Coordinates of C-alpha atoms in Angstrom, one line a residue:
M1 CA 0.0 0.0 0.0
T2 CA 1.3 3.5 -0.9
T3 CA 0.6 7.0 0.2
G4 CA 0.4 10.0 -2.0
K5 CA 0.4 10.2 -5.8
P6 CA 2.1 7.5 -7.8
I7 CA 5.3 8.3 -9.7
R8 CA 4.4 9.0 -13.3
V9 CA 6.8 7.3 -15.7
L10 CA 7.5 7.6 -19.4
I11 CA 9.4 4.7 -21.1
V12 CA 11.5 5.8 -24.1
D13 CA 12.9 2.8 -26.1
D14 CA 12.9 1.9 -29.7
S15 CA 12.1 -1.8 -29.0
A16 CA 8.4 -2.6 -28.8
V17 CA 9.2 -5.7 -26.7
V18 CA 11.2 -3.7 -24.1
R19 CA 8.4 -1.1 -23.9
Q20 CA 5.8 -3.8 -23.4
I21 CA 7.8 -5.8 -20.8
L22 CA 8.8 -2.7 -18.8
S23 CA 5.3 -1.2 -18.9
R24 CA 3.9 -4.5 -17.6
D25 CA 6.4 -5.1 -14.9
L26 CA 7.0 -1.6 -13.6
A27 CA 3.2 -1.1 -13.3
K28 CA 3.0 -4.0 -10.9
D29 CA 4.3 -1.7 -8.2
P30 CA 1.3 0.5 -7.0
A31 CA 3.7 3.4 -6.4
I32 CA 4.4 3.6 -10.2
Q33 CA 2.1 4.7 -13.0
I34 CA 3.2 4.2 -16.6
V35 CA 1.7 7.3 -18.3
G36 CA 3.1 6.4 -21.7
T37 CA 5.8 5.1 -24.0
A38 CA 7.8 6.4 -26.9
P39 CA 9.9 4.7 -29.6
D40 CA 12.2 7.7 -30.2
P41 CA 13.2 11.1 -28.8
Y42 CA 10.9 13.1 -31.1
I43 CA 7.8 11.3 -30.0
A44 CA 9.1 11.4 -26.4
R45 CA 9.4 15.2 -26.6
D46 CA 5.7 15.5 -27.5
K47 CA 4.6 13.1 -24.8
I48 CA 6.7 14.8 -22.2
I49 CA 4.9 18.1 -22.9
E50 CA 1.5 16.3 -22.9
L51 CA 1.9 13.9 -20.0
K52 CA 4.3 15.7 -17.7
P53 CA 6.0 12.5 -16.3
D54 CA 7.9 12.6 -13.0
V55 CA 10.6 10.2 -14.3
I56 CA 11.8 9.0 -17.7
T57 CA 13.6 5.7 -18.6
L58 CA 15.7 6.4 -21.7
D59 CA 17.5 4.1 -24.2
V60 CA 20.6 5.3 -26.0
E61 CA 20.5 3.6 -29.4
M62 CA 17.3 4.9 -31.1
P63 CA 16.3 6.1 -34.5
R64 CA 16.4 9.8 -35.6
M65 CA 18.3 10.9 -32.4
D66 CA 20.5 9.1 -29.9
G67 CA 19.5 9.1 -26.2
I68 CA 22.5 11.1 -25.0
T69 CA 21.9 13.9 -27.4
F70 CA 18.3 14.0 -26.4
L71 CA 19.2 14.0 -22.7
R72 CA 21.4 17.0 -23.1
T73 CA 18.6 18.9 -24.8
L74 CA 16.1 17.8 -22.3
M75 CA 18.1 18.9 -19.3
K76 CA 18.7 22.3 -20.8
H77 CA 15.0 23.0 -21.6
Y78 CA 12.8 20.7 -19.6
P79 CA 14.8 18.9 -16.8
I80 CA 13.2 15.7 -15.6
P81 CA 14.8 12.9 -13.5
T82 CA 16.0 10.5 -16.2
I83 CA 17.4 6.9 -15.9
V84 CA 19.4 5.8 -18.9
C85 CA 18.7 2.1 -19.6
S86 CA 21.0 0.7 -22.2
S87 CA 22.8 -2.5 -23.2
L88 CA 25.8 -0.3 -24.2
T89 CA 26.9 0.1 -20.6
A90 CA 27.6 -3.6 -20.4
E91 CA 30.4 -3.4 -23.0
G92 CA 32.0 -0.1 -22.1
S93 CA 31.3 2.4 -19.3
R94 CA 32.0 5.5 -21.4
T95 CA 28.4 5.6 -22.4
A96 CA 27.3 5.5 -18.8
I97 CA 29.7 8.3 -17.9
D98 CA 28.5 10.3 -20.9
A99 CA 24.9 9.8 -19.8
M100 CA 25.6 10.9 -16.2
N101 CA 27.6 13.9 -17.5
A102 CA 24.6 14.8 -19.7
G103 CA 22.3 14.8 -16.7
A104 CA 21.1 11.3 -16.0
V105 CA 20.5 10.7 -12.4
D106 CA 21.1 6.9 -12.8
V107 CA 22.2 4.4 -15.4
V108 CA 21.0 0.8 -15.6
C109 CA 22.6 -1.9 -17.7
K110 CA 20.0 -3.5 -19.9
P111 CA 20.5 -7.3 -20.1
N112 CA 21.3 -8.9 -23.4
G113 CA 18.4 -11.0 -24.6
M114 CA 14.7 -10.3 -24.1
Y115 CA 14.3 -13.2 -21.8
S116 CA 16.1 -11.3 -19.1
I117 CA 14.6 -7.9 -19.4
D118 CA 11.9 -8.7 -16.9
N119 CA 14.5 -9.7 -14.4
M120 CA 15.6 -6.0 -14.1
A121 CA 12.2 -4.7 -13.2
G122 CA 12.7 -4.9 -9.4
D123 CA 16.0 -3.0 -9.5
L124 CA 14.6 -0.4 -11.9
I125 CA 11.5 0.2 -9.7
A126 CA 13.8 1.0 -6.8
R127 CA 15.9 3.3 -8.9
I128 CA 12.8 5.1 -10.2
K129 CA 11.6 5.7 -6.7
L130 CA 15.0 7.3 -5.8
A131 CA 15.1 9.3 -9.1
S132 CA 11.7 10.8 -8.3
R133 CA 13.3 12.5 -5.3
C134 CA 16.1 14.1 -7.3
K135 CA 16.2 17.9 -8.0
V136 CA 17.4 17.8 -11.6
Q137 CA 16.9 21.5 -12.1
V138 CA 19.9 21.9 -9.9
L139 CA 21.8 19.2 -11.8
A140 CA 21.0 20.8 -15.1
S141 CA 22.0 24.3 -14.1
T142 CA 25.3 22.9 -12.7
R143 CA 26.2 21.4 -16.0
L144 CA 25.4 24.6 -17.9
T145 CA 27.5 26.8 -15.6
T146 CA 30.5 24.5 -15.0
S147 CA 33.6 25.8 -16.7
H148 CA 36.6 23.7 -17.6
A149 CA 38.8 26.5 -16.3
P150 CA 38.4 28.1 -12.8
A151 CA 37.0 31.6 -12.7
Q152 CA 39.8 32.8 -10.4
S153 CA 43.2 31.7 -9.4
L154 CA 43.2 29.3 -6.5
S155 CA 47.0 28.8 -6.4
M156 CA 48.1 26.9 -3.3
S157 CA 50.8 27.8 -0.9
E158 CA 52.1 26.2 2.4
T159 CA 50.2 23.0 1.9
T160 CA 52.8 20.4 2.8
N161 CA 51.2 17.0 3.5
K162 CA 47.6 18.3 3.3
I163 CA 45.0 15.8 2.1
F164 CA 41.6 16.4 0.5
A165 CA 39.0 13.7 1.0
I166 CA 35.7 13.9 -0.8
G167 CA 32.6 11.7 -0.8
A168 CA 29.6 11.8 -3.2
S169 CA 26.8 9.8 -4.7
T170 CA 23.7 10.7 -6.7
G171 CA 24.5 13.9 -8.6
G172 CA 28.2 13.5 -7.8
V173 CA 29.4 13.1 -11.4
Q174 CA 28.4 16.7 -12.1
A175 CA 29.3 18.0 -8.6
L176 CA 32.8 16.5 -8.8
S177 CA 33.3 17.9 -12.2
E178 CA 32.5 21.4 -11.0
V179 CA 34.8 21.0 -7.9
L180 CA 37.7 19.4 -9.6
T181 CA 37.8 21.7 -12.7
R182 CA 38.4 24.5 -10.2
F183 CA 41.4 22.8 -8.6
P184 CA 44.8 24.5 -9.2
A185 CA 47.5 22.3 -10.6
N186 CA 49.2 22.0 -7.2
A187 CA 46.1 21.3 -5.2
P188 CA 46.6 18.9 -2.2
G189 CA 46.6 15.2 -3.0
T190 CA 42.9 14.2 -3.1
V191 CA 41.1 10.9 -2.5
I192 CA 37.5 10.5 -3.6
V193 CA 34.7 7.9 -3.3
Q194 CA 31.9 8.4 -5.8
H195 CA 29.3 5.6 -5.6
M196 CA 29.7 3.8 -8.9
P197 CA 29.7 0.2 -10.1
P198 CA 32.8 -1.6 -11.4
K199 CA 34.3 -0.4 -14.7
F200 CA 32.6 3.0 -14.5
T201 CA 35.2 4.7 -12.4
A202 CA 38.0 4.3 -14.9
S203 CA 36.1 6.1 -17.6
F204 CA 35.0 8.7 -15.1
A205 CA 38.5 9.4 -14.0
E206 CA 39.7 9.5 -17.6
R207 CA 37.1 12.1 -18.5
L208 CA 38.0 14.3 -15.5
N209 CA 41.7 14.0 -16.3
K210 CA 41.1 15.6 -19.7
E211 CA 39.1 18.5 -18.1
C212 CA 41.2 19.3 -15.0
R213 CA 44.6 20.9 -14.3
V214 CA 45.3 18.1 -11.8
E215 CA 46.0 14.5 -12.7
V216 CA 42.9 12.4 -12.1
K217 CA 43.1 8.6 -12.2
E218 CA 41.3 5.5 -10.9
A219 CA 43.2 4.4 -7.9
Q220 CA 45.4 1.4 -7.9
N221 CA 46.8 -0.4 -4.8
G222 CA 49.8 1.5 -3.5
D223 CA 49.2 4.7 -5.5
R224 CA 50.9 7.6 -3.7
I225 CA 48.9 10.7 -2.7
F226 CA 50.7 13.9 -3.6
P227 CA 49.9 17.5 -4.7
G228 CA 48.4 17.7 -8.1
R229 CA 47.0 14.1 -8.1
V230 CA 43.4 13.0 -7.6
L231 CA 42.6 9.3 -6.9
I232 CA 39.1 7.9 -7.4
A233 CA 38.2 4.7 -5.6
P234 CA 37.5 1.9 -8.1
G235 CA 34.0 0.6 -8.3
G236 CA 33.4 -2.6 -6.4
W237 CA 36.3 -2.0 -4.0
H238 CA 36.9 0.0 -0.8
M239 CA 39.8 2.5 -0.7
V240 CA 41.6 3.4 2.4
M241 CA 44.5 5.8 3.1
R242 CA 47.7 4.7 4.7
R243 CA 50.8 6.6 5.8
S244 CA 54.4 5.5 5.6
G245 CA 56.7 8.0 7.3
A246 CA 55.9 11.3 5.6
E247 CA 54.2 9.8 2.6
Y248 CA 50.6 8.9 2.1
A249 CA 49.3 6.2 -0.2
V250 CA 46.1 4.3 -0.9
E251 CA 45.3 0.7 -0.4
I252 CA 42.5 -1.0 -2.4
V253 CA 40.8 -3.6 -0.3
D254 CA 37.9 -6.0 -0.4
G255 CA 35.2 -6.3 2.2
P256 CA 31.5 -6.2 2.7
P257 CA 29.5 -3.1 1.6
V258 CA 29.1 -0.3 4.1
H259 CA 25.9 1.6 4.0
H260 CA 25.1 -0.7 1.1
Q261 CA 28.0 0.8 -0.8
K262 CA 31.3 -0.5 -2.2
P263 CA 33.3 1.7 -2.4
A264 CA 32.0 3.4 0.7
V265 CA 32.8 7.0 1.8
E266 CA 32.7 5.9 5.4
V267 CA 35.6 3.5 4.9
L268 CA 37.7 6.2 3.2
F269 CA 36.9 8.9 5.7
N270 CA 37.6 6.7 8.7
S271 CA 41.1 5.9 7.3
V272 CA 41.8 9.6 6.6
A273 CA 40.8 10.5 10.2
R274 CA 43.2 7.9 11.5
Y275 CA 46.2 8.6 9.3
A276 CA 45.9 12.3 8.3
G277 CA 44.0 13.8 11.2
A278 CA 44.5 17.6 11.3
N279 CA 46.3 17.5 7.9
A280 CA 43.1 16.7 6.1
V281 CA 40.1 18.6 4.7
G282 CA 36.9 16.6 4.2
A283 CA 33.9 17.3 2.0
I284 CA 30.7 15.4 1.7
L285 CA 28.6 16.2 -1.4
T286 CA 25.2 15.4 -2.9
G287 CA 24.0 11.9 -2.5
M288 CA 21.3 9.5 -1.2
G289 CA 21.6 7.9 2.2
A290 CA 24.0 8.4 5.2
D291 CA 27.3 7.0 3.8
G292 CA 30.2 9.1 5.1
A293 CA 28.4 11.1 7.8
A294 CA 30.0 9.3 10.7
G295 CA 33.3 9.2 9.0
L296 CA 33.3 12.9 8.5
L297 CA 32.5 13.3 12.2
N298 CA 35.5 11.1 13.0
M299 CA 37.7 13.3 10.7
R300 CA 36.5 16.4 12.5
K301 CA 37.2 14.9 15.9
A302 CA 40.7 14.0 14.7
G303 CA 41.3 17.7 13.9
A304 CA 40.4 17.8 10.2
R305 CA 38.5 20.7 8.7
T306 CA 35.1 19.6 7.3
I307 CA 32.4 20.9 5.0
A308 CA 29.1 19.7 3.6
Q309 CA 27.3 20.8 0.5
D310 CA 24.2 22.9 1.2
E311 CA 20.6 21.7 0.4
A312 CA 19.9 24.2 -2.3
S313 CA 22.7 23.0 -4.5
C314 CA 22.4 19.3 -3.9
V315 CA 20.6 17.0 -6.4
V316 CA 19.8 14.8 -3.3
F317 CA 20.3 16.2 0.2
G318 CA 20.8 12.9 1.9
M319 CA 24.5 12.4 2.8
P320 CA 25.2 16.1 3.6
M321 CA 22.0 16.3 5.7
E322 CA 23.0 13.3 7.8
A323 CA 26.5 14.8 8.3
I324 CA 25.0 18.1 9.3
K325 CA 22.6 16.4 11.7
I326 CA 25.5 15.0 13.8
N327 CA 27.6 18.2 13.6
A328 CA 30.2 16.5 11.4
A329 CA 30.4 19.6 9.1
E330 CA 32.3 22.6 10.3
K331 CA 30.9 24.7 7.4
I332 CA 27.9 24.3 5.0
V333 CA 28.5 25.8 1.6
P334 CA 26.9 25.7 -1.9
L335 CA 28.6 23.6 -4.6
S336 CA 30.1 26.7 -6.2
Q337 CA 32.1 27.4 -3.1
V338 CA 33.3 24.0 -2.2
T339 CA 36.7 24.3 -3.9
Q340 CA 37.6 27.7 -2.6
T341 CA 36.5 26.7 0.9
M342 CA 38.6 23.6 0.9
I343 CA 41.6 25.5 -0.3
A344 CA 41.1 28.2 2.3
M345 CA 40.9 25.5 5.0
A346 CA 44.0 23.8 3.8
Q347 CA 45.9 27.1 3.9
G348 CA 44.5 27.8 7.4
R349 CA 42.9 31.1 6.3
S350 CA 39.9 32.4 8.2
L351 CA 36.5 31.9 6.6
A352 CA 33.5 34.2 6.4
A353 CA 30.6 33.2 8.6

């Protein structure tokens, strides 16, 4: 039994079989109402205006216009929470990263073979419910205003052994792009957990590496943390920070999910609290759930400076909200101020109230 209005869903896919199966299986959940389907983006455009869906599921390979191109246009003119559902993501994750960079709030790998399409319905229902809570108008405006070059010089000084640690989830692809493209070339060594499945993080890091002044790479076991380098935890593995003398490095470890996540922000932040302490600055960005909140508090207790993204600029105000609730965040700032705030903290400069 559900409360409130059902989530209105539009299915956009060129396969009539996929449209039929998803319409049938998604509608089994009383919280979801399938308001329509469309075989291509042009028909989808008209149905969006007519039906005003709450969430869209979108294929990539379609006639007349591909899904990624359509998604970019949609987010610019009529932003709606969109889940890209494509078999392309099974072969190479660049399509998934392109989709999230274009504004998708989630990406689902469509199984090969029609016999297995109905097996994804349960997972897709859960993702639709989460997507319906996302503020995509914030996500869309972030992508439109993000520049590949920082608006002002944020050159670092006196940052020996400083460490930046960042955690993000839903909406984090766009948020991290905005934060990292503002980094100066000599920004403190940075470790990041962005909730992503295996194989996606390598393509994500590769894309960011082309956009940023700093080096961005998917972390490998033993990678050193030093100024000008950003290490992103690989999907499906936890990442922890270790210290050897005056040097910091990361260790890629297995283990059970934490807060249902692997990699988990909590795991990273706890290790940063232990090995970096007051030499660290931590930031928790947009995302669903509570992953990282307690870890950020542990960082603050260990002497680290800590910030949380504010509600207005979050796609989903879950993780930052949980951190704020337990007083883990020393300062709450909009996404546009995250980079400058972290750098000011690393330099020990005073911050405006």
